[in-house]
Coordinates of C-alpha atoms in Angstrom, one line a residue:
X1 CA -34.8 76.2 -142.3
X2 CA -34.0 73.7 -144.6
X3 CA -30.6 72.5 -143.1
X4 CA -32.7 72.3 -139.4
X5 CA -34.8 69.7 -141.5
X6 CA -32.1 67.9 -142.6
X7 CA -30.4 67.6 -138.9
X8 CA -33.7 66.5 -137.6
X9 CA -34.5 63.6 -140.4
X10 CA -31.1 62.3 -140.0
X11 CA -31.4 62.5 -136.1
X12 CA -34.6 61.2 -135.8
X13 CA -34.4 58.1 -138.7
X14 CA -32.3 56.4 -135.9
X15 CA -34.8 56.8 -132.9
X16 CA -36.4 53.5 -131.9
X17 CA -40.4 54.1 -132.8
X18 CA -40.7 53.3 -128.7
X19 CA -38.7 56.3 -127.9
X20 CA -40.9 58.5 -130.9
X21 CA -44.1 56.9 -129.7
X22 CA -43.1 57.5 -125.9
X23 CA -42.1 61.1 -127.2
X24 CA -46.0 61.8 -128.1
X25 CA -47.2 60.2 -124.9
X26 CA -45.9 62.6 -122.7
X27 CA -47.1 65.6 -124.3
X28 CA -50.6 64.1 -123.6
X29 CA -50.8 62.4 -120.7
X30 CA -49.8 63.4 -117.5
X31 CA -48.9 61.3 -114.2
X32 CA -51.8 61.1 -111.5
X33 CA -51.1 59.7 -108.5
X34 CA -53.0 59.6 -104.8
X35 CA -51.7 60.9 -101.7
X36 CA -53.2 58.4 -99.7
X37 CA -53.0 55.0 -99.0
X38 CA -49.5 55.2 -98.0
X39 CA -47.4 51.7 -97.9
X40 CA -45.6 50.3 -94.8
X41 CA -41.8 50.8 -94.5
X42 CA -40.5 47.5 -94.4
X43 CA -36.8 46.5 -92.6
X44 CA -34.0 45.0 -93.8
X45 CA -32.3 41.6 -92.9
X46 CA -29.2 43.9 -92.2
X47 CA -27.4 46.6 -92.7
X48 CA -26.3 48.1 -96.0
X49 CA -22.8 48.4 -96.1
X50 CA -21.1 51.7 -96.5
X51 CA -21.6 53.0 -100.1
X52 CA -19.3 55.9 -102.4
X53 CA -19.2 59.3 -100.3
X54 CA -19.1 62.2 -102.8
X55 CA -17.1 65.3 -101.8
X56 CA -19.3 67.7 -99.7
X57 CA -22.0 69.6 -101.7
X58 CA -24.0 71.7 -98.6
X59 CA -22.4 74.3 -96.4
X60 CA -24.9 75.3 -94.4
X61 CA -28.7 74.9 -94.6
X62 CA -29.6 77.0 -97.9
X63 CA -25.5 77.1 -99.4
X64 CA -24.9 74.6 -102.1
X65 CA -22.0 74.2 -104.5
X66 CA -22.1 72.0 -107.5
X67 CA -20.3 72.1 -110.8
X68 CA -17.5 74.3 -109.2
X69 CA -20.3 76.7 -108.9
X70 CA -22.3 78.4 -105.3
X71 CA -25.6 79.3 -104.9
X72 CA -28.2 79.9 -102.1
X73 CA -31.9 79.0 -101.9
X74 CA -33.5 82.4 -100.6
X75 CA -37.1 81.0 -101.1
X76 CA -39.0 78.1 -102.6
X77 CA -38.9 80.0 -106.5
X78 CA -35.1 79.2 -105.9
X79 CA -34.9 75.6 -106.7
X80 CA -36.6 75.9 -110.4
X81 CA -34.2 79.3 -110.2
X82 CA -34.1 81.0 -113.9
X83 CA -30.7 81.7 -113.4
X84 CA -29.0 78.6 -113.1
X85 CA -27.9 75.8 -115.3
X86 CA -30.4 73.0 -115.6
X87 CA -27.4 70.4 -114.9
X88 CA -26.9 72.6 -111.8
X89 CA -31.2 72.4 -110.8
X90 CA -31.1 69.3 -111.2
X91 CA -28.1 68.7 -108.9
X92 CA -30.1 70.6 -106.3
X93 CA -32.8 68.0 -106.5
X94 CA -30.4 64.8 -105.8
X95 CA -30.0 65.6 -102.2
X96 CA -26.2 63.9 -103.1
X97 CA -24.7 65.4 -99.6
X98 CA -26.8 62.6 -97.9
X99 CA -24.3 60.6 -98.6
X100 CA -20.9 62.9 -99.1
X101 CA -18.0 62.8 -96.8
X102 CA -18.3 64.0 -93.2
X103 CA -22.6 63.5 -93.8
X104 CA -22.9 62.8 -90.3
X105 CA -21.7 65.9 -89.2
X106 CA -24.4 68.0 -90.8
X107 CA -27.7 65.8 -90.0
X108 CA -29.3 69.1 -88.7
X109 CA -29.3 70.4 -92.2
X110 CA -30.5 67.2 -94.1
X111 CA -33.4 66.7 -92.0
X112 CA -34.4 70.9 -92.8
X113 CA -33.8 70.4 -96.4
X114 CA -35.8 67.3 -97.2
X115 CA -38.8 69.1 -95.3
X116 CA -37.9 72.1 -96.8
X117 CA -38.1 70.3 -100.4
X118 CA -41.3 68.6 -99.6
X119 CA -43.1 72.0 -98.5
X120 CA -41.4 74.1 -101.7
X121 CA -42.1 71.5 -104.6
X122 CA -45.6 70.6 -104.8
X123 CA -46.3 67.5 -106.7
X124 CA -45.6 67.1 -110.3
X125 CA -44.4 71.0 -110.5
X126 CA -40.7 71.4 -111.7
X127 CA -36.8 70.1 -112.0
X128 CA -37.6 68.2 -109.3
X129 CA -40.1 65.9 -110.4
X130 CA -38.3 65.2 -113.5
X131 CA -37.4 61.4 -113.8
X132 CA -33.6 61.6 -113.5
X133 CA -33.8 64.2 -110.5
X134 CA -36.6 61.7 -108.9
X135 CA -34.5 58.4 -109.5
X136 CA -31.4 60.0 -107.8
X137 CA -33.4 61.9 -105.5
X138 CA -35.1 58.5 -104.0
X139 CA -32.3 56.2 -103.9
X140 CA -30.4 59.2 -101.7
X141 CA -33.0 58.9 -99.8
X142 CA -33.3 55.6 -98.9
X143 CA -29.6 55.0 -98.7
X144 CA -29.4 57.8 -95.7
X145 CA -32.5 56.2 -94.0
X146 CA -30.8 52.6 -94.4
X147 CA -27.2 53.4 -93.2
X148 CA -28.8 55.1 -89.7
X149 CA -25.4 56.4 -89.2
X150 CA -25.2 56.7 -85.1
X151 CA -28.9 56.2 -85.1
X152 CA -29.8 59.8 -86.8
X153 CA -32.5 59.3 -88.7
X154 CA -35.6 59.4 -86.7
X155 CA -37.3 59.4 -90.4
X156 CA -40.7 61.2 -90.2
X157 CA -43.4 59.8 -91.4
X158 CA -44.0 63.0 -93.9
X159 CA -40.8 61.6 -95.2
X160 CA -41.9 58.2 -95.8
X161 CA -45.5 59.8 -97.5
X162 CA -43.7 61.9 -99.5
X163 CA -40.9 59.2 -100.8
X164 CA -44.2 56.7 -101.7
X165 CA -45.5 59.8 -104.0
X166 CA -42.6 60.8 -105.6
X167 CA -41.8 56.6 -106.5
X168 CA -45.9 56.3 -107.8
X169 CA -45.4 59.5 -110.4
X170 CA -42.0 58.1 -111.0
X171 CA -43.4 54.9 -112.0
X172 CA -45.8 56.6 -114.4
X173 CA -43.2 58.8 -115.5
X174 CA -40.2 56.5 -116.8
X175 CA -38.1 57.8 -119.5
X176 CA -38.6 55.3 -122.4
X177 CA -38.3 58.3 -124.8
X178 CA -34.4 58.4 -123.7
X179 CA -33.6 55.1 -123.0
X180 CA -30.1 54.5 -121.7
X181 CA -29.1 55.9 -118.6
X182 CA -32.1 57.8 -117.9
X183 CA -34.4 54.6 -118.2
X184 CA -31.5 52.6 -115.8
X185 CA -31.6 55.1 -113.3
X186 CA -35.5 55.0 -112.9
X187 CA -35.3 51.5 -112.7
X188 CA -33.1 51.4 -110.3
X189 CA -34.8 54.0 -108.0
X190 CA -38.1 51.3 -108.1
X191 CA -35.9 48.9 -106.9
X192 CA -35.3 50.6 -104.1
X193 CA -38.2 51.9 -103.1
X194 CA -40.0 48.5 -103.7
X195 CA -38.0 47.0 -101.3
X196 CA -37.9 50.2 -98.8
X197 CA -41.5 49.4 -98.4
X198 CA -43.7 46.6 -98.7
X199 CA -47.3 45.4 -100.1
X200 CA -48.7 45.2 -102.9
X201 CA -48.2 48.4 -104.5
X202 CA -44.1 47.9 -103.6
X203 CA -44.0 44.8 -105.1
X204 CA -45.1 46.4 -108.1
X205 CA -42.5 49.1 -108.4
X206 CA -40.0 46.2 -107.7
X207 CA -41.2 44.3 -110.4
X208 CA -41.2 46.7 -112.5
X209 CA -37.3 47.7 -111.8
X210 CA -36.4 44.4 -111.9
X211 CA -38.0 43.6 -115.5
X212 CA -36.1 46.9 -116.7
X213 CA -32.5 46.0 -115.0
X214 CA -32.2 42.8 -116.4
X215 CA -33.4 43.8 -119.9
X216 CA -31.3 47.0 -119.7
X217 CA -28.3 45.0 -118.3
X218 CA -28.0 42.3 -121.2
X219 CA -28.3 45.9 -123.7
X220 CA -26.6 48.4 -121.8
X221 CA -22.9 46.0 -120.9
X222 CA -21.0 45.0 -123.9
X223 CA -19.4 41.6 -124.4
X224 CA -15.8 43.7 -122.9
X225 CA -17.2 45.3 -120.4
X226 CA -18.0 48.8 -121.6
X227 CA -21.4 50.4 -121.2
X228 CA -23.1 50.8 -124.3
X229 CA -23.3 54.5 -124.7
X230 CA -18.8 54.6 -124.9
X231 CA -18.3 57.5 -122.2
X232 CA -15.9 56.7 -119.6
X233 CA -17.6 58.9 -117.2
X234 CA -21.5 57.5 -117.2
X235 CA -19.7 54.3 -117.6
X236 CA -18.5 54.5 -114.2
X237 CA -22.2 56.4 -112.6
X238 CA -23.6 52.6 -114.0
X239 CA -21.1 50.6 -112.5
X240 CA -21.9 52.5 -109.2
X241 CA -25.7 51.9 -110.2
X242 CA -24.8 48.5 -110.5
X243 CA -22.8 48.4 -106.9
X244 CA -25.8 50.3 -105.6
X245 CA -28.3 47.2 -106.7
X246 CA -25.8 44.9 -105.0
X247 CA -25.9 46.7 -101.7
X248 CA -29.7 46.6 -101.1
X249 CA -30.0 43.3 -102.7
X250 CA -28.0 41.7 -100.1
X251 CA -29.6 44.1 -97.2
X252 CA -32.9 42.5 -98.2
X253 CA -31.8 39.3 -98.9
X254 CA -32.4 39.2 -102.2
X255 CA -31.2 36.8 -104.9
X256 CA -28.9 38.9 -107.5
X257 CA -30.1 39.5 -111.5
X258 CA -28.5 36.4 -113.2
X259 CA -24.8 37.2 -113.9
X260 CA -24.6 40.2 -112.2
X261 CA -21.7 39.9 -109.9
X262 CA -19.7 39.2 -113.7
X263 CA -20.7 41.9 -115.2
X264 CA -19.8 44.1 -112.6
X265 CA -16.0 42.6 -112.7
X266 CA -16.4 43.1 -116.1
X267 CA -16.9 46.5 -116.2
X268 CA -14.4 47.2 -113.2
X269 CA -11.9 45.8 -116.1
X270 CA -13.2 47.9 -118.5
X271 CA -12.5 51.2 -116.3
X272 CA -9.4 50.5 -115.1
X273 CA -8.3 50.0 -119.4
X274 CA -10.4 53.8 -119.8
X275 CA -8.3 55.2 -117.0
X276 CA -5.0 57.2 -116.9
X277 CA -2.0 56.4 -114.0
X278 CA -3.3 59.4 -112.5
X279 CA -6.4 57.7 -111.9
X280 CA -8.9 59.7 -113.5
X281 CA -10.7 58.3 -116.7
X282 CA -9.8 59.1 -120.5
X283 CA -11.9 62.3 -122.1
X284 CA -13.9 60.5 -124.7
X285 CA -17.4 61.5 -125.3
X286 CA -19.0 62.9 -122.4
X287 CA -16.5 62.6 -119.7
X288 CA -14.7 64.8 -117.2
X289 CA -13.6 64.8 -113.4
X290 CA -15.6 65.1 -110.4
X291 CA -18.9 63.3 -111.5
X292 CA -18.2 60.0 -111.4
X293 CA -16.8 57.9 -109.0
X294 CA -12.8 56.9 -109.8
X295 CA -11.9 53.3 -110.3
X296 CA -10.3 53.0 -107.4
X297 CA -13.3 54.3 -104.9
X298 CA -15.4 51.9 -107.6
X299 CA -13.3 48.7 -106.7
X300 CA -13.2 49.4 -102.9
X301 CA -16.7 49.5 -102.8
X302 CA -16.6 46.4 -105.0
X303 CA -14.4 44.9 -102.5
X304 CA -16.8 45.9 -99.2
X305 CA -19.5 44.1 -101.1
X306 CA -17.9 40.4 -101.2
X307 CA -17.3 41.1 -105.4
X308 CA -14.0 39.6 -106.2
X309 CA -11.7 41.4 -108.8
X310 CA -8.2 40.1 -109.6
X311 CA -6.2 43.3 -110.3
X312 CA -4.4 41.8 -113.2
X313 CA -1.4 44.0 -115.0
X314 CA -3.0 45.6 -118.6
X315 CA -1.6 43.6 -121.0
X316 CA 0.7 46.1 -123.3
X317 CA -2.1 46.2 -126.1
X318 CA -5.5 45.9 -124.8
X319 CA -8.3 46.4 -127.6
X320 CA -11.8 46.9 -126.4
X321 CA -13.4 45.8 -129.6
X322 CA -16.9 45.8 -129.2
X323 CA -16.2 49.2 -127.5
X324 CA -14.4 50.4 -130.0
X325 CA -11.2 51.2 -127.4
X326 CA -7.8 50.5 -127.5
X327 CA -5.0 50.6 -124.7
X328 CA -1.1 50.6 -124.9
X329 CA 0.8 50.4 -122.1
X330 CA 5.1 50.3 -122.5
X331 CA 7.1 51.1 -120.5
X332 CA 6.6 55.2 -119.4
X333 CA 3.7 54.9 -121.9
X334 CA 0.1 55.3 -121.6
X335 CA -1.9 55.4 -125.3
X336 CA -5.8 55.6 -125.0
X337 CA -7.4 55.6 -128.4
X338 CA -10.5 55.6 -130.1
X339 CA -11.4 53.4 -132.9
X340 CA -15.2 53.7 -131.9
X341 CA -18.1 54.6 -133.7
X342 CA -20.1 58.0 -131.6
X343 CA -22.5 55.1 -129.6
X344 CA -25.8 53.8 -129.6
X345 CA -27.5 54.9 -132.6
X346 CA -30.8 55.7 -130.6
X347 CA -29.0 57.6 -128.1
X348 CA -26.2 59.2 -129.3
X349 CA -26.6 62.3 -127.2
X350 CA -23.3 61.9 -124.8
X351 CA -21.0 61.3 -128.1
X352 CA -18.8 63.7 -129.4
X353 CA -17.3 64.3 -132.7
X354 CA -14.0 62.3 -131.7
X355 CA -13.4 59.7 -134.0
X356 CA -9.7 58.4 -134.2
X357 CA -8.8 60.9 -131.7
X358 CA -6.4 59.6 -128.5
X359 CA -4.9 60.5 -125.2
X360 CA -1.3 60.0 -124.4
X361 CA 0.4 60.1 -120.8
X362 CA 4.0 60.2 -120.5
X363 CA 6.0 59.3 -117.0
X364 CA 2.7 58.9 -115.3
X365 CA 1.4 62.7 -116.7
X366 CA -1.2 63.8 -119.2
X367 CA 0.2 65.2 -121.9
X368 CA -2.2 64.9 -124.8
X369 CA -5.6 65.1 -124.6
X370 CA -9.2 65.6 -125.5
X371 CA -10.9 68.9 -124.3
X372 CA -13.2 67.6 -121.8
X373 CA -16.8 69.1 -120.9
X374 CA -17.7 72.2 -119.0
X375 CA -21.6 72.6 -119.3
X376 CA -24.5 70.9 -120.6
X377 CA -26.0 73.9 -121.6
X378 CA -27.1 74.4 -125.6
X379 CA -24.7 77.1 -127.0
X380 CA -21.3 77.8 -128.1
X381 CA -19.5 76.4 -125.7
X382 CA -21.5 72.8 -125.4
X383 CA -21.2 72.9 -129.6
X384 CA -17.0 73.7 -129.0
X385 CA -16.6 71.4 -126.6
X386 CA -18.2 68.6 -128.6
X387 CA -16.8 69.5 -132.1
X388 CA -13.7 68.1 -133.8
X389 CA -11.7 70.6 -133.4
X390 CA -11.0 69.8 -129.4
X391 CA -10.6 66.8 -130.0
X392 CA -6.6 65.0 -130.6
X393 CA -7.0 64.4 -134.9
X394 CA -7.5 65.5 -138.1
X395 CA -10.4 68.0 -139.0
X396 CA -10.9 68.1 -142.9
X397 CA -12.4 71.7 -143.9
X398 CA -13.5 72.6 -140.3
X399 CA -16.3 70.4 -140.3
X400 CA -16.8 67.8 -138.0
X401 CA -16.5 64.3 -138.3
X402 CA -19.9 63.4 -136.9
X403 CA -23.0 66.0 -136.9
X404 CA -23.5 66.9 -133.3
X405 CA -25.5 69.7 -132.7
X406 CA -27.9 71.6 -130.3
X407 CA -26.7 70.0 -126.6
X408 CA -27.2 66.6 -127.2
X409 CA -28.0 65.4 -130.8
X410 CA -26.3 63.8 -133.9
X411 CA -27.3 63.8 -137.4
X412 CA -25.0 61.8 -139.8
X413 CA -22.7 59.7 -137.7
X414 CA -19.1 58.8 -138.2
X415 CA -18.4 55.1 -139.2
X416 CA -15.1 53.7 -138.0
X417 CA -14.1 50.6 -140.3
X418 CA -10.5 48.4 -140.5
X419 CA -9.1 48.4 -137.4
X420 CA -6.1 46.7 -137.1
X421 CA -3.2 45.7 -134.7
X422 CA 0.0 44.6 -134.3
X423 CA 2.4 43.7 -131.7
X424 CA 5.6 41.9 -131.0
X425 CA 8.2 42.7 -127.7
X426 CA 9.5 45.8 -129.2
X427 CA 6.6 47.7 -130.4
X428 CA 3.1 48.2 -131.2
X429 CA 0.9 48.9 -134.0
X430 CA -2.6 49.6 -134.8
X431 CA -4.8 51.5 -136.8
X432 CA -8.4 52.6 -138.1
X433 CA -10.1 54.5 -140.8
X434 CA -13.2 56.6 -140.3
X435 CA -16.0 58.2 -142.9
X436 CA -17.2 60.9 -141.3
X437 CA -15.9 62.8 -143.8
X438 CA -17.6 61.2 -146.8
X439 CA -20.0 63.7 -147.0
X440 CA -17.8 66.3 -148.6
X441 CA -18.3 66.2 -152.4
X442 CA -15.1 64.3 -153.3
X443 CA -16.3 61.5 -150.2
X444 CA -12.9 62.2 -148.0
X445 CA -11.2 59.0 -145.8
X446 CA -9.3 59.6 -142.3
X447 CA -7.3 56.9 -141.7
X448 CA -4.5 57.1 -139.1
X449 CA -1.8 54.2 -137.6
X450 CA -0.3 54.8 -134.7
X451 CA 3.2 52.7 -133.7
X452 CA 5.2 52.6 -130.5
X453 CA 8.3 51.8 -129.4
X454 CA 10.3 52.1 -125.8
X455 CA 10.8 55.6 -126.4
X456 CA 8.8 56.8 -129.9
X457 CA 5.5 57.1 -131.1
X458 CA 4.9 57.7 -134.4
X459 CA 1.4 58.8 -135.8
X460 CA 0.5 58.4 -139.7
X461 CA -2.5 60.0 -141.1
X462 CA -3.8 59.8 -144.6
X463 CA -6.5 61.7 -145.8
X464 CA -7.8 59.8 -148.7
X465 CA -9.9 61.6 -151.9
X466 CA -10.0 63.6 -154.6
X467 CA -10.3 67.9 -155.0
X468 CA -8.5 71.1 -152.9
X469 CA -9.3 70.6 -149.0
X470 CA -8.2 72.6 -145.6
X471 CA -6.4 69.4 -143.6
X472 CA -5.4 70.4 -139.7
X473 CA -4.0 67.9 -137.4
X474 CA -5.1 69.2 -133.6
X475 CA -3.1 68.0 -130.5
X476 CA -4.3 69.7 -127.3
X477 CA -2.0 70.0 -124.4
X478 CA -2.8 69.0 -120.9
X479 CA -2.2 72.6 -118.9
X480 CA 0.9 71.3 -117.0
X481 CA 2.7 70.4 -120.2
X482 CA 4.7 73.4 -121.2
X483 CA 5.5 74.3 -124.9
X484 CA 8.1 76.3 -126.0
X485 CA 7.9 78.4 -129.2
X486 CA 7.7 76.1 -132.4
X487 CA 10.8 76.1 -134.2
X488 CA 9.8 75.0 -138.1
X489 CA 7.8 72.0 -137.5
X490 CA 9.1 70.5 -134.2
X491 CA 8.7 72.1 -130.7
X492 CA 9.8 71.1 -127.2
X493 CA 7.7 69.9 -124.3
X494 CA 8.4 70.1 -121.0
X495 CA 6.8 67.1 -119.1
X496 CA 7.1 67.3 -115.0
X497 CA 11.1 68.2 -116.3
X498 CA 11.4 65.8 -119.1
X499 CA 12.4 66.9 -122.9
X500 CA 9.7 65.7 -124.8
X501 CA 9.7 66.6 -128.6
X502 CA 7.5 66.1 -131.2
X503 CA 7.8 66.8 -135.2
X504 CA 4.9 66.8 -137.9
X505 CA 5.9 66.1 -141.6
X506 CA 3.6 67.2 -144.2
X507 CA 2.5 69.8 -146.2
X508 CA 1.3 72.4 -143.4
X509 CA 2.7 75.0 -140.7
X510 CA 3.2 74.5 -137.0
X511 CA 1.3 76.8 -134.4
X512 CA 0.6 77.1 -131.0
X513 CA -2.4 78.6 -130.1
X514 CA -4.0 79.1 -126.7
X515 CA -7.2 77.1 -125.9
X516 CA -9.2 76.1 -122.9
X517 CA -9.2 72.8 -121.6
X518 CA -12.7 71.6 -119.6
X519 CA -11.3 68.9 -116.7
X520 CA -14.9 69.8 -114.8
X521 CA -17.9 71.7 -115.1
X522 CA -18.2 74.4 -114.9
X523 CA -14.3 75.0 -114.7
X524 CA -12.1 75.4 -117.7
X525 CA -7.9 76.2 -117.3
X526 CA -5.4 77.6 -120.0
X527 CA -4.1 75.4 -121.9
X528 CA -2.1 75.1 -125.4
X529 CA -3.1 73.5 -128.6
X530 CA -0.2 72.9 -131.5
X531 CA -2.0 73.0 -135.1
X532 CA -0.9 71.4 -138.1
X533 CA -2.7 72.4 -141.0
X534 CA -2.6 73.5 -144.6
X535 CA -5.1 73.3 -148.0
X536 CA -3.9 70.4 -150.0
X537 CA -4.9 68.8 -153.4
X538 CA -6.0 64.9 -151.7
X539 CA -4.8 62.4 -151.2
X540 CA -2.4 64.0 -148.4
X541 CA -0.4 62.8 -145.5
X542 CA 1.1 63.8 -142.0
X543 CA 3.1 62.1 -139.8
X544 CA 4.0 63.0 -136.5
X545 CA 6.6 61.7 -134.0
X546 CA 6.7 62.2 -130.2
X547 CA 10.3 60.9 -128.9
X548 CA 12.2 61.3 -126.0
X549 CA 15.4 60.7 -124.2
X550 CA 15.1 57.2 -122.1
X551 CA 15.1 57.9 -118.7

């Protein structure tokens, strides 16, 4: 009981008094809203212009898959179903396939399910009505009644009733107890819908979006381009958010939020930094495949919109700093690394206990990497999959080097402090330190330096303090990366039929265990993990070299 006090305080000291004050408001007062007085649709200047198409979710009119996972709706109890994930329930409610690939082909469908949804979730009851299901929920809608692909949507005016009442308890209902993502997200679905329709009432829900995405904007994007909360992943669901704002914008001939258009570039940079060759982002945080829109689908639809982006080569070093990122790129070699603090102190909820950890492609292949996500859901898994211990560095005792616990809170928060770099036309050199550890009695110190060359990269970590401590360096091992058996304290990798060997010096033994790795959710593949660990008297050091032949 006690240590659950102790999580809470040190959760809870960093919470805006907004988000605690917003917290009590909710379990108090309900939204209310008529069913009558419905507003006018009003019509845009022109035409949207096409916008992401997600892969196909619906396979007939009651089959869904999402999160690599099938289901069908047998009655109306189904879509608050006790059996599912609520990450799953909630993509139920988004109505994404509006928009997914080959849409037009299964109009029959859409049209059932949105009546079916309107008759089976009466308002204010269940996932449905949640904000974040709502927000997405509305602008789906609105973006399949605006595109009118081959004049389909004879919309009905049930439709159009039911879209004003679900945008009037939204507007009551806006998550400023989360903030972040969540409060965007709402904001943006008032945007929408208060241009969708017009009068008074509109104009209100416009006005009210607008105030929140300009005050969100100059908070959420970072001076380099990196939205605020550090994951990869949601960075790229805002830049789409942003794209999104854009699109209607210009349909309704609308002047843009001041320094929009920048920021979006901005952030377009940002992603293409955060992603691999293979095009798929960096696992840091909350981040996996097949959520998110990729860079490249992110700077087409940048590109259909007028938005300008010079697709500049990466420098060799690129260092996100108020991020907390950093980049090398020589030769066959792709470095991603974190030097960031776990994000927003107020809303922390998507970090992950992966200070100083880092991702490494070779040839244009993952090799090394961070664990991923599978599920959302509080438990064993969600606490794995956030712990230290998937991540690429050094766990100190088996703790973790930031609290995170239940499925989306931290306590005490890792600090990540002297960051340094170093480059010149042969190699590359930088390093940080990190306290996440202090809070073991002797106050222990990772700090790890990382140095590249054409075809070596050699990784230094000191453990810094006093007393007897269990030190294991972790590298996980993207699933098509073979490992043969350790010999002593190097092993072989095979990399798409490259040698690729790497060697830890120290005081510890070398193993290769088998681990999962988490590239979706809901889907997790065999994969390896090589372990370097030992109990050591501190201070202590490992160093570990990945070379290769140059091909």
């Amino acid at each position: 009981m006690f240590k659950r006090i102790q999580l809470l305080f040190n959760t809870s000291k960093y919470l805006k008094a907004g988000q605690i004050l917003n917290r009590i408001k909710r379990k108090f007062i309900k939204p209310k809203v008529s069913l009558f007085n419905i507003p006018k649709k009003s019509y845009p200047y022109s035409k949207i212009k096409s916008v992401i198409q997600c892969p196909q979710k619906i396979y007939d009119e009651s089959s869904f898959k999402f999160l690599n996972k099938k289901f069908t709706l047998k009655s109306a109890e189904d879509w608050n179903a006790k059996n599912q994930d609520k990450l799953w329930l909630y993509n139920l409610h988004y109505f994404d396939d509006l928009n997914a690939i080959n849409s037009e082909q299964r109009v029959v469908w859409h049209s059932n399910l949105i009546q079916k949804w309107i008759e089976d979730n009466p308002v204010g009851f269940g996932n449905g009505w949640e904000p974040y299901p709502s927000s997405l929920r509305i602008v789906n809608w609105i973006k399949w009644f605006l595109l009118d692909l081959n004049s389909h949507n004879n919309v009905k005016q049930m439709w159009l009733d039911s879209l004003v009442i679900q945008t009037r308890f939204l507007s009551q209902n806006l998550e400023y107890h989360l903030l972040g993502n969540h409060l965007f997200a709402n904001a943006k679905a008032l945007v929408f819908a208060g241009l969708f329709f017009k009068g008074k009432e509109a104009d209100h829900w416009y006005q009210l979006g607008v105030s929140i995405v300009n005050k969100e904007l100059s908070e959420q994007v970072l001076s380099d381009g990196g939205n605020f909360e550090l994951s990869p992943m949601y960075h790229a669901i805002f830049l789409e958010d942003l794209l999104d704002l854009v699109n209607i914008y210009q349909a309704f001939d609308r002047s843009l939020p001041d320094n929009l258009e920048n920021k979006i570039v901005q952030m377009l940079e940002w992603l293409k930094v955060m992603s691999h060759p293979d095009g798929g982002v960096a696992f840091f945080n909350d981040s996996t495949l097949g959520v998110a829109p990729s860079f490249i689908e992110l700077l087409s639809y940048a590109d259909r919109l007028g938005i300008v982006f010079k697709n500049n080569q990466v420098n060799q070093l690129t260092h996100l700093v108020e991020s907390g990122y950093i980049r090398v790129e020589k030769e066959n070699i792709v470095i991603i690394a974190d030097v960031a603090n776990i994000g927003p102190d107020y809303i922390p909820g998507h970090g992950h206990a992966d200070a100083l950890s880092f991702e490494l492609s070779l040839f244009n292949k993952r090799v090394i990497v961070n664990s991923g996500i599978s599920t959302y859901e509080m438990g064993i898994d969600r606490d794995n999959q956030r712990s230290t211990k998937l991540h690429s560095t050094i766990t100190v005792d088996n703790k973790n080097s930031s609290e995170v616990w239940s499925a989306f809170r931290v306590a005490n928060r890792a600090k990540v402090f002297d960051v340094k770099k170093l480059e010149d036309s042969n190699s590359v050199e930088f390093s940080g330190c990190h306290d996440g550890y202090k809070k073991l009695k002797e106050g222990v110190l990772h700090c790890r330096h990382w140095s590249v060359s054409k075809n070596t990269i050699t990784i230094v970590d000191n453990i810094i303090g006093k007393g007897m401590h269990k030190i294991s360096s972790v590298l996980p091992l993207h699933p098509s990366v073979v490992a043969d058996n350790a010999q002593g304290d190097s092993i072989s990798l095979n990399v798409s039929g490259k040698r690729v060997k790497i060697n830890f010096e120290g005081k510890g033994t070398l193993k290769v265990i088998d681990s999962q790795y988490y590239p979706e959710f809901g889907r997790s593949i065999d994969n390896k993990h090589l372990i370097y660990d030992y109990n050591s008297q501190l201070p202590s050091k490992i160093t570990i070299k990945i070379s290769w032949q140059k091909y």
